[in-house]
Structure formats: C-alpha cells, structure tokens
CSV table of C-alpha atoms in Angstrom, one decimal:
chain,number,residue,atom,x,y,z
F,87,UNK,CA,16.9,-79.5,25.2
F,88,UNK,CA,17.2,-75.6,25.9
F,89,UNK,CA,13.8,-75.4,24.2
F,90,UNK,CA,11.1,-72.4,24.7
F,91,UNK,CA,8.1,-73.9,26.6
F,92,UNK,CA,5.6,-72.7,23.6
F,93,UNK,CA,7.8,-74.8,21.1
F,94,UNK,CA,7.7,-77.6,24.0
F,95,UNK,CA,3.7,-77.3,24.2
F,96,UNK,CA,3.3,-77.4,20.3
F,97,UNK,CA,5.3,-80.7,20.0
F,98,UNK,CA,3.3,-82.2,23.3
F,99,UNK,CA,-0.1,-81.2,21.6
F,100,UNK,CA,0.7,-82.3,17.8
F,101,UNK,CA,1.6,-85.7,20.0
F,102,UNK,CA,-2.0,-85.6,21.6
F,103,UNK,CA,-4.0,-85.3,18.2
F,104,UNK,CA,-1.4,-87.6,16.0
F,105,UNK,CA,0.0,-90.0,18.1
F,106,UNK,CA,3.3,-88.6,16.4
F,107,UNK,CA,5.9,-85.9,16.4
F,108,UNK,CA,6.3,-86.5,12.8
F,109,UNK,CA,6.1,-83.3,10.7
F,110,UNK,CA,2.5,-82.9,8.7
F,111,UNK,CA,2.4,-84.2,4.9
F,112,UNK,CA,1.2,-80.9,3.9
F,113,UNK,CA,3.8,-78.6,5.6
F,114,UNK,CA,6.1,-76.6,2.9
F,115,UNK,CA,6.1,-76.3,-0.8
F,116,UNK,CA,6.0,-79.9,-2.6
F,117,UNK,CA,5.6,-80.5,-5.9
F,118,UNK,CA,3.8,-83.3,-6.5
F,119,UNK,CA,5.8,-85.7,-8.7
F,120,UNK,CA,4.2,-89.3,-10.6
F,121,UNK,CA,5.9,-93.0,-8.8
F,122,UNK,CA,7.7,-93.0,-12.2
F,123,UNK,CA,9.4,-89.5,-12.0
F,124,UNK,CA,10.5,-90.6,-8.2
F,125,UNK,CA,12.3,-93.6,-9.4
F,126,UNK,CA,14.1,-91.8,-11.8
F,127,UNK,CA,15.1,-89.2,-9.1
F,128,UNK,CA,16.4,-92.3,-7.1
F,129,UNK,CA,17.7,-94.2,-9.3
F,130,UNK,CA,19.6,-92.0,-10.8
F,131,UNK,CA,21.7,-91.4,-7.6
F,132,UNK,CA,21.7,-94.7,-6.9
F,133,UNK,CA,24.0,-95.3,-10.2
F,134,UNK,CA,25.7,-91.7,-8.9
F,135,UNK,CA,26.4,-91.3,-5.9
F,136,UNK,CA,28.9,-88.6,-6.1
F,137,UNK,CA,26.6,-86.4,-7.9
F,138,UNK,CA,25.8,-82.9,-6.4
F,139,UNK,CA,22.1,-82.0,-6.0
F,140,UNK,CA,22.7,-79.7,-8.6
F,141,UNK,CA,24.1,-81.5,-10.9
F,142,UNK,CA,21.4,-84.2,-10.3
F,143,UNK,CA,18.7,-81.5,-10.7
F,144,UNK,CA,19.8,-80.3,-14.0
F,145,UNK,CA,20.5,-83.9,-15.4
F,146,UNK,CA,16.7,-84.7,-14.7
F,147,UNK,CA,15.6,-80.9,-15.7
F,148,UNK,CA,12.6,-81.3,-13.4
F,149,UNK,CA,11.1,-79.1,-11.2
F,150,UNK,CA,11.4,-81.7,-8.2
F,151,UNK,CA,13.9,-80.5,-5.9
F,152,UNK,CA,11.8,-81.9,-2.3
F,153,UNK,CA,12.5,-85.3,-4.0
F,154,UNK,CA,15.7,-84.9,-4.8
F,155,UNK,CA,16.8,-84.1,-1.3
F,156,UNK,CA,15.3,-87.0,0.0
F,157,UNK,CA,16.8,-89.0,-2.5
F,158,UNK,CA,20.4,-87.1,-2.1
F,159,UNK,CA,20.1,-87.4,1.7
F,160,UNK,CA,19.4,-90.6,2.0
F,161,UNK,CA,20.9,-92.6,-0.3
F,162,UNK,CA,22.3,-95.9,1.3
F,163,UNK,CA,25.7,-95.7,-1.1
F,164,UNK,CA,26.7,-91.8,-0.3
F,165,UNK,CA,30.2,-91.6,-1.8
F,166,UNK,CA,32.5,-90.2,1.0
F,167,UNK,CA,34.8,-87.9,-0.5
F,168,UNK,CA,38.0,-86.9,1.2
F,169,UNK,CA,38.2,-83.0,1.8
F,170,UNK,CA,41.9,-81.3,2.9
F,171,UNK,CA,41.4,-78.4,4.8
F,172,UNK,CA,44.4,-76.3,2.5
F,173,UNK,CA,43.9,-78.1,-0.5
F,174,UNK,CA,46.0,-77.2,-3.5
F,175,UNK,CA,45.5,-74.0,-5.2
F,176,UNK,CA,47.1,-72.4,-8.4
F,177,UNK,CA,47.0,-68.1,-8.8
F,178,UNK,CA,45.7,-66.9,-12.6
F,179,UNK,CA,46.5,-63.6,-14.2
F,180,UNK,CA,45.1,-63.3,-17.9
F,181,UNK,CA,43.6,-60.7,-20.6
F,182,UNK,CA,40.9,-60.0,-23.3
F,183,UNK,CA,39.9,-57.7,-25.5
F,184,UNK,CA,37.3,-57.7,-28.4
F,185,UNK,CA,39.8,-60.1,-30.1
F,186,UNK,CA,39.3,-62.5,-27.9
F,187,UNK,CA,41.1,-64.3,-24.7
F,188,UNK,CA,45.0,-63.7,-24.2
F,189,UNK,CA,47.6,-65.5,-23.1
F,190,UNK,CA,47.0,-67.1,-19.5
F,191,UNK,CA,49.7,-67.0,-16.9
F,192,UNK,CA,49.5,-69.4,-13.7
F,193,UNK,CA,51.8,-69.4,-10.7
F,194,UNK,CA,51.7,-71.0,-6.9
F,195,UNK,CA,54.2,-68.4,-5.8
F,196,UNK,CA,53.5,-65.1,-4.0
F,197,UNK,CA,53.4,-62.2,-6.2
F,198,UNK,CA,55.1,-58.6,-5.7
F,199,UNK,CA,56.3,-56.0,-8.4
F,200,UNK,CA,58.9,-58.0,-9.7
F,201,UNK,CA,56.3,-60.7,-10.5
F,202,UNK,CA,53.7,-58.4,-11.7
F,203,UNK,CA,56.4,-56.8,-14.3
F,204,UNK,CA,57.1,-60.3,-15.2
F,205,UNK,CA,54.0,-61.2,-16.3
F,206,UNK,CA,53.0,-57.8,-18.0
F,207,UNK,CA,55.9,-59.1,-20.3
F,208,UNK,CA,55.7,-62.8,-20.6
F,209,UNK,CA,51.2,-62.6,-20.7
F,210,UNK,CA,50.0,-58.6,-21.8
F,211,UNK,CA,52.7,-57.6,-24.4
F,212,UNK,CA,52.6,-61.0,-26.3
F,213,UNK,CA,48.7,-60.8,-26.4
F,214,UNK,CA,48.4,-57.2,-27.3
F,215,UNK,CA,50.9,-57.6,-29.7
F,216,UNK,CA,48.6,-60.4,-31.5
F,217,UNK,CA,45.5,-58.2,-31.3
F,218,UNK,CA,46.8,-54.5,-32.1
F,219,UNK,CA,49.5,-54.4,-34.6
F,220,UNK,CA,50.2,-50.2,-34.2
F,221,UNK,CA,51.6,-49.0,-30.9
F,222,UNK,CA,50.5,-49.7,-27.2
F,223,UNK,CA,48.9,-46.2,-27.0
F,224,UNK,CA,46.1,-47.9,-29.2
F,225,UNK,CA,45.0,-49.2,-26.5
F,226,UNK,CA,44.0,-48.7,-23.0
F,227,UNK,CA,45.1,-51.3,-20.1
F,228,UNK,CA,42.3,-51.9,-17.0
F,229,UNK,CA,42.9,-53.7,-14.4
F,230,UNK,CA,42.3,-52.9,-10.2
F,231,UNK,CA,44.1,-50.8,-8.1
F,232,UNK,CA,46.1,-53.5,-6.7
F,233,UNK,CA,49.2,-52.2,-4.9
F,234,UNK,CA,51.3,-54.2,-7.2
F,235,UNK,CA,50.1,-52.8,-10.3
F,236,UNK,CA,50.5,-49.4,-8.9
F,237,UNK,CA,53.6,-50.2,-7.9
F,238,UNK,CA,57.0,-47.7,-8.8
F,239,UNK,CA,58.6,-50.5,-10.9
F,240,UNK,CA,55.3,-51.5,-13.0
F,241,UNK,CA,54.1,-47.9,-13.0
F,242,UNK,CA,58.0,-46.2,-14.4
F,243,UNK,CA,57.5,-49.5,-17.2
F,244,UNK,CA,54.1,-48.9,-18.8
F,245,UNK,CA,55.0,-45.6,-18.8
F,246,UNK,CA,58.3,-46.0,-21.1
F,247,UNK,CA,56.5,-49.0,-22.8
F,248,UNK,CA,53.5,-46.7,-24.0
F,249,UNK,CA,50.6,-48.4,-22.3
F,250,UNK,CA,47.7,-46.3,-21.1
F,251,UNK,CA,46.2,-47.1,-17.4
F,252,UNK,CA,42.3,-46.6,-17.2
F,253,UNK,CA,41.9,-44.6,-13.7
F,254,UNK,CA,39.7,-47.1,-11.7
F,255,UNK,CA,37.9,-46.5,-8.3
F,256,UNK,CA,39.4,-47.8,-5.1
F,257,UNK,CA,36.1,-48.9,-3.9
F,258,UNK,CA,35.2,-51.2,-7.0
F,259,UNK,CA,37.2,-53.8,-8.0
F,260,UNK,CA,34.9,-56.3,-8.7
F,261,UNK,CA,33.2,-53.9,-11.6
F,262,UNK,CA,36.2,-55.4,-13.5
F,263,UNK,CA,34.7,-57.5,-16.1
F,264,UNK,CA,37.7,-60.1,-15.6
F,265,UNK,CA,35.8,-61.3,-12.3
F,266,UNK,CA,33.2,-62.2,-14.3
F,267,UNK,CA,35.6,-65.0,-16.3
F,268,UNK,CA,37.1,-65.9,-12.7
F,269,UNK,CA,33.5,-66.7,-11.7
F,270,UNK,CA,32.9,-68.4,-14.6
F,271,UNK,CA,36.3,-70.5,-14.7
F,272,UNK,CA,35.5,-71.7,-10.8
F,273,UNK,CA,31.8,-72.7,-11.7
F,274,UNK,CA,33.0,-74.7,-14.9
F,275,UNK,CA,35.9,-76.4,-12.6
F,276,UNK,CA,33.4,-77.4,-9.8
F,277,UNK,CA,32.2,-79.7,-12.8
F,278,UNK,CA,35.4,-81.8,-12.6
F,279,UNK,CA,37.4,-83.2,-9.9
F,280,UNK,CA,41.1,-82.8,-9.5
F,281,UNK,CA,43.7,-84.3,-7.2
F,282,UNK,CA,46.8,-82.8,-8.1
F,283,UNK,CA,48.5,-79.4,-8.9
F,284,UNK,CA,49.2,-80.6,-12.6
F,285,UNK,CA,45.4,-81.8,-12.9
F,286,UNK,CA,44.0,-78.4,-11.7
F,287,UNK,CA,46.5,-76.6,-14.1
F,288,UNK,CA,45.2,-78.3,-17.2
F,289,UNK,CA,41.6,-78.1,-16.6
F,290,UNK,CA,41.9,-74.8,-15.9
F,291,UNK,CA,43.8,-73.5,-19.4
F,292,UNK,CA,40.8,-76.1,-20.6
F,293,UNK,CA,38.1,-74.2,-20.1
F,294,UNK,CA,40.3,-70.7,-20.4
F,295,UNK,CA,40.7,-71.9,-24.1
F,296,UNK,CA,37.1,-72.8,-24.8
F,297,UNK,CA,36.2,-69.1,-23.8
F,298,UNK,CA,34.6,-67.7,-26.4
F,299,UNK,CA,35.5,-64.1,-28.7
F,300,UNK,CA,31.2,-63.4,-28.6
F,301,UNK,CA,32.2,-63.5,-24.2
F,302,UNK,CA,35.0,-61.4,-24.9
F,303,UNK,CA,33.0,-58.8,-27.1
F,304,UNK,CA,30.1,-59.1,-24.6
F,305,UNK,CA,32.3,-58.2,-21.8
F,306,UNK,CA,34.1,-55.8,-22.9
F,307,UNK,CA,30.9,-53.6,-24.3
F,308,UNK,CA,29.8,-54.1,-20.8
F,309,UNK,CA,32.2,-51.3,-20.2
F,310,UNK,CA,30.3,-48.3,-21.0
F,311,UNK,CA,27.7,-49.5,-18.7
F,312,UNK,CA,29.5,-50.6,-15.9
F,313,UNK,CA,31.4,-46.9,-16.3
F,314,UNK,CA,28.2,-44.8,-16.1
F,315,UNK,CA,27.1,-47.3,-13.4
F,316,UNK,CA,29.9,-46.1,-10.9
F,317,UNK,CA,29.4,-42.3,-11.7
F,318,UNK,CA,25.8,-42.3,-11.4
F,319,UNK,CA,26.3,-43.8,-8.4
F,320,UNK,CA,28.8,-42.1,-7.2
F,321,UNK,CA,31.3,-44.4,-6.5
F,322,UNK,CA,29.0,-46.3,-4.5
F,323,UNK,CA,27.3,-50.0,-4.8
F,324,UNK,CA,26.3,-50.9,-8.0
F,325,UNK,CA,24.4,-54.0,-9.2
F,326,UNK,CA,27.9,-54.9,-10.9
C-alpha cells in the first residue's frame, strides 16, 4: 500500500477498539440537518441527476453541503455526461462604456492585425458612434497590451481615426475591467448546456445582451480605483 507504518498502526488500533476501519461519526464539520431536510437534499437529485453540487446547493439555499455530497456522490441514477477533450470554442471581442454594452463580435478563426483592424471597424466605431456623437478624441480607448493592438497597422489607424490609447502596464492585463464581463459571461454559460457551435454562439450574445448599463457604470467607475491601485503599487500585484 506504500503506507507510513504510524498511518498503518493508527488503522490497526482504531480496528482493535471498534471492530472497524470505518471513519468516526464525529470526525469533520457536520451540520446537523432534520430526516425531512435529508430527503429533500436526496430527493431532489434523485428527480436531477445532472445537477452540479452547486447548483443543487443553491436551489435548496441550505447550509448542508456534508449531505449534499453524499447525496451527489452517491446517487444510484448519476447522469453520465459525455466530455470532448477539444470541445468547441468561439473567441469574443466587445466594448462598454457608461452607456452601456457595445456591439459583440465572435469569431473561431485566429486573430492577427488584419483581424484586429477589422473588428475595431465592424464592433468599436459602430458602438462609439451610438454613445458619443462629437469626435473620437471624446473619448479614450483601453484595452491590454496585446501585440495585436499594438500592432503597426492598428496603431498608424487609431491614429488617423482620432482615437486615444490609455497607456496600460505590461504586467496587468487582467486590471482590465472587461475580464470582469468575461468572468461573468463563462459563469452565466456554465448554467446552460450547449452541443454545437451555433448553440454556444446564441447563448452567449444572450447573456451579453442582458448585461446591464448600472454593470457598465459600475465597471467603468472602477477605473479610478483600479488606476491608483497599480501606481501605489507600483506596478505590482494588486487585489484586482
């Protein structure tokens, strides 16, 4: 068994005293639920068995999580679910400001310059021309460093297009609000199951249109914060 002789010994005297090498009722932190509560828990993954443990937990909004283990483990009608090792996968580029969510652009295809400057016109220009109605010097563009957005092609065309570039720290991509809306758009998608390419697509632009403009404001007046974060720092780690 490749076992330590002290963990053999333990085993060999919990035998002696119980008879067993079961583990003791009282070992861990159980919450102590009613016969009713533990039926529910059961049951209600006996009617669901695809449900997550999660999902389960926050259905039944009760602090039993030792019972819903056992009752997620063990359940005699476990759904099998089919996993593909590459399953299918879909790249997002999209924009907000104070006015709300712009215009999402998806792709499967490998991106380089000529993609990037593709999508600054087909996705930015379109949705900072609904939000600011004076010139693109009214307002400032910030994304990461990403060698395609710092690329000579994109770089020469928001220069002659107008559009100001907030300088950004190598070291701190993910201080960009916009991973916060990523984050959020993969949690909200783990809610739903899809099979094909066109199924992911549409659930996706789904919940990127029930994003709200209070997120929007919220994340963009994070700014200040997440700025002054990086230069007390010192461009080092920050809590964002």
């Amino acid at each position: 068994m490749r076992k330590s002789k002290a963990f053999v010994q333990k085993w060999v005297q919990r035998y002696k005293v119980a008879k067993n090498v079961d583990d003791l009722p009282e070992r861990g932190s159980i919450e102590k639920v009613d016969k009713k509560d533990e039926e529910r828990i059961i049951n209600l993954f006996s009617r669901n068995p695809a449900l997550t443990l999660r999902q389960g937990q926050a259905k039944l909004k009760a602090k039993v999580r030792c019972i819903l283990i056992r009752a997620w483990s063990f359940s005699t009608n476990r759904l099998v679910q089919r996993t593909v090792k590459h399953g299918i996968k879909v790249h997002l580029w999209g924009c907000f400001s104070k006015q709300g969510f712009g215009t999402l652009h998806l792709f499967t295809d490998n991106r380089n310059a000529e993609k990037m400057l593709k999508i600054y016109k087909k996705a930015l220009l379109p949705s900072a021309k609904r939000w600011f109605i004076k010139r693109n010097e009214d307002w400032i563009l910030h994304e990461d460093n990403d060698p395609k957005h710092l690329s000579k092609l994109c770089t020469e065309w928001k220069a002659q297009s107008g559009i100001v570039t907030l300088d950004w720290p190598s070291q701190s991509p993910y201080a960009n609000p916009i991973e916060n809306v990523w984050v959020y758009i993969k949690h909200k998608h783990r809610e739903r199951r899809t099979q094909t390419l066109k199924q992911l697509s549409c659930e996706i632009r789904r919940i990127w249109r029930s994003l709200s403009v209070e997120y929007a404001v919220k994340l963009v007046e994070s700014m200040p914060r997440r700025c002054q974060a990086i230069i007390d720092a010192g461009g080092d780690w920050t809590h964002y």
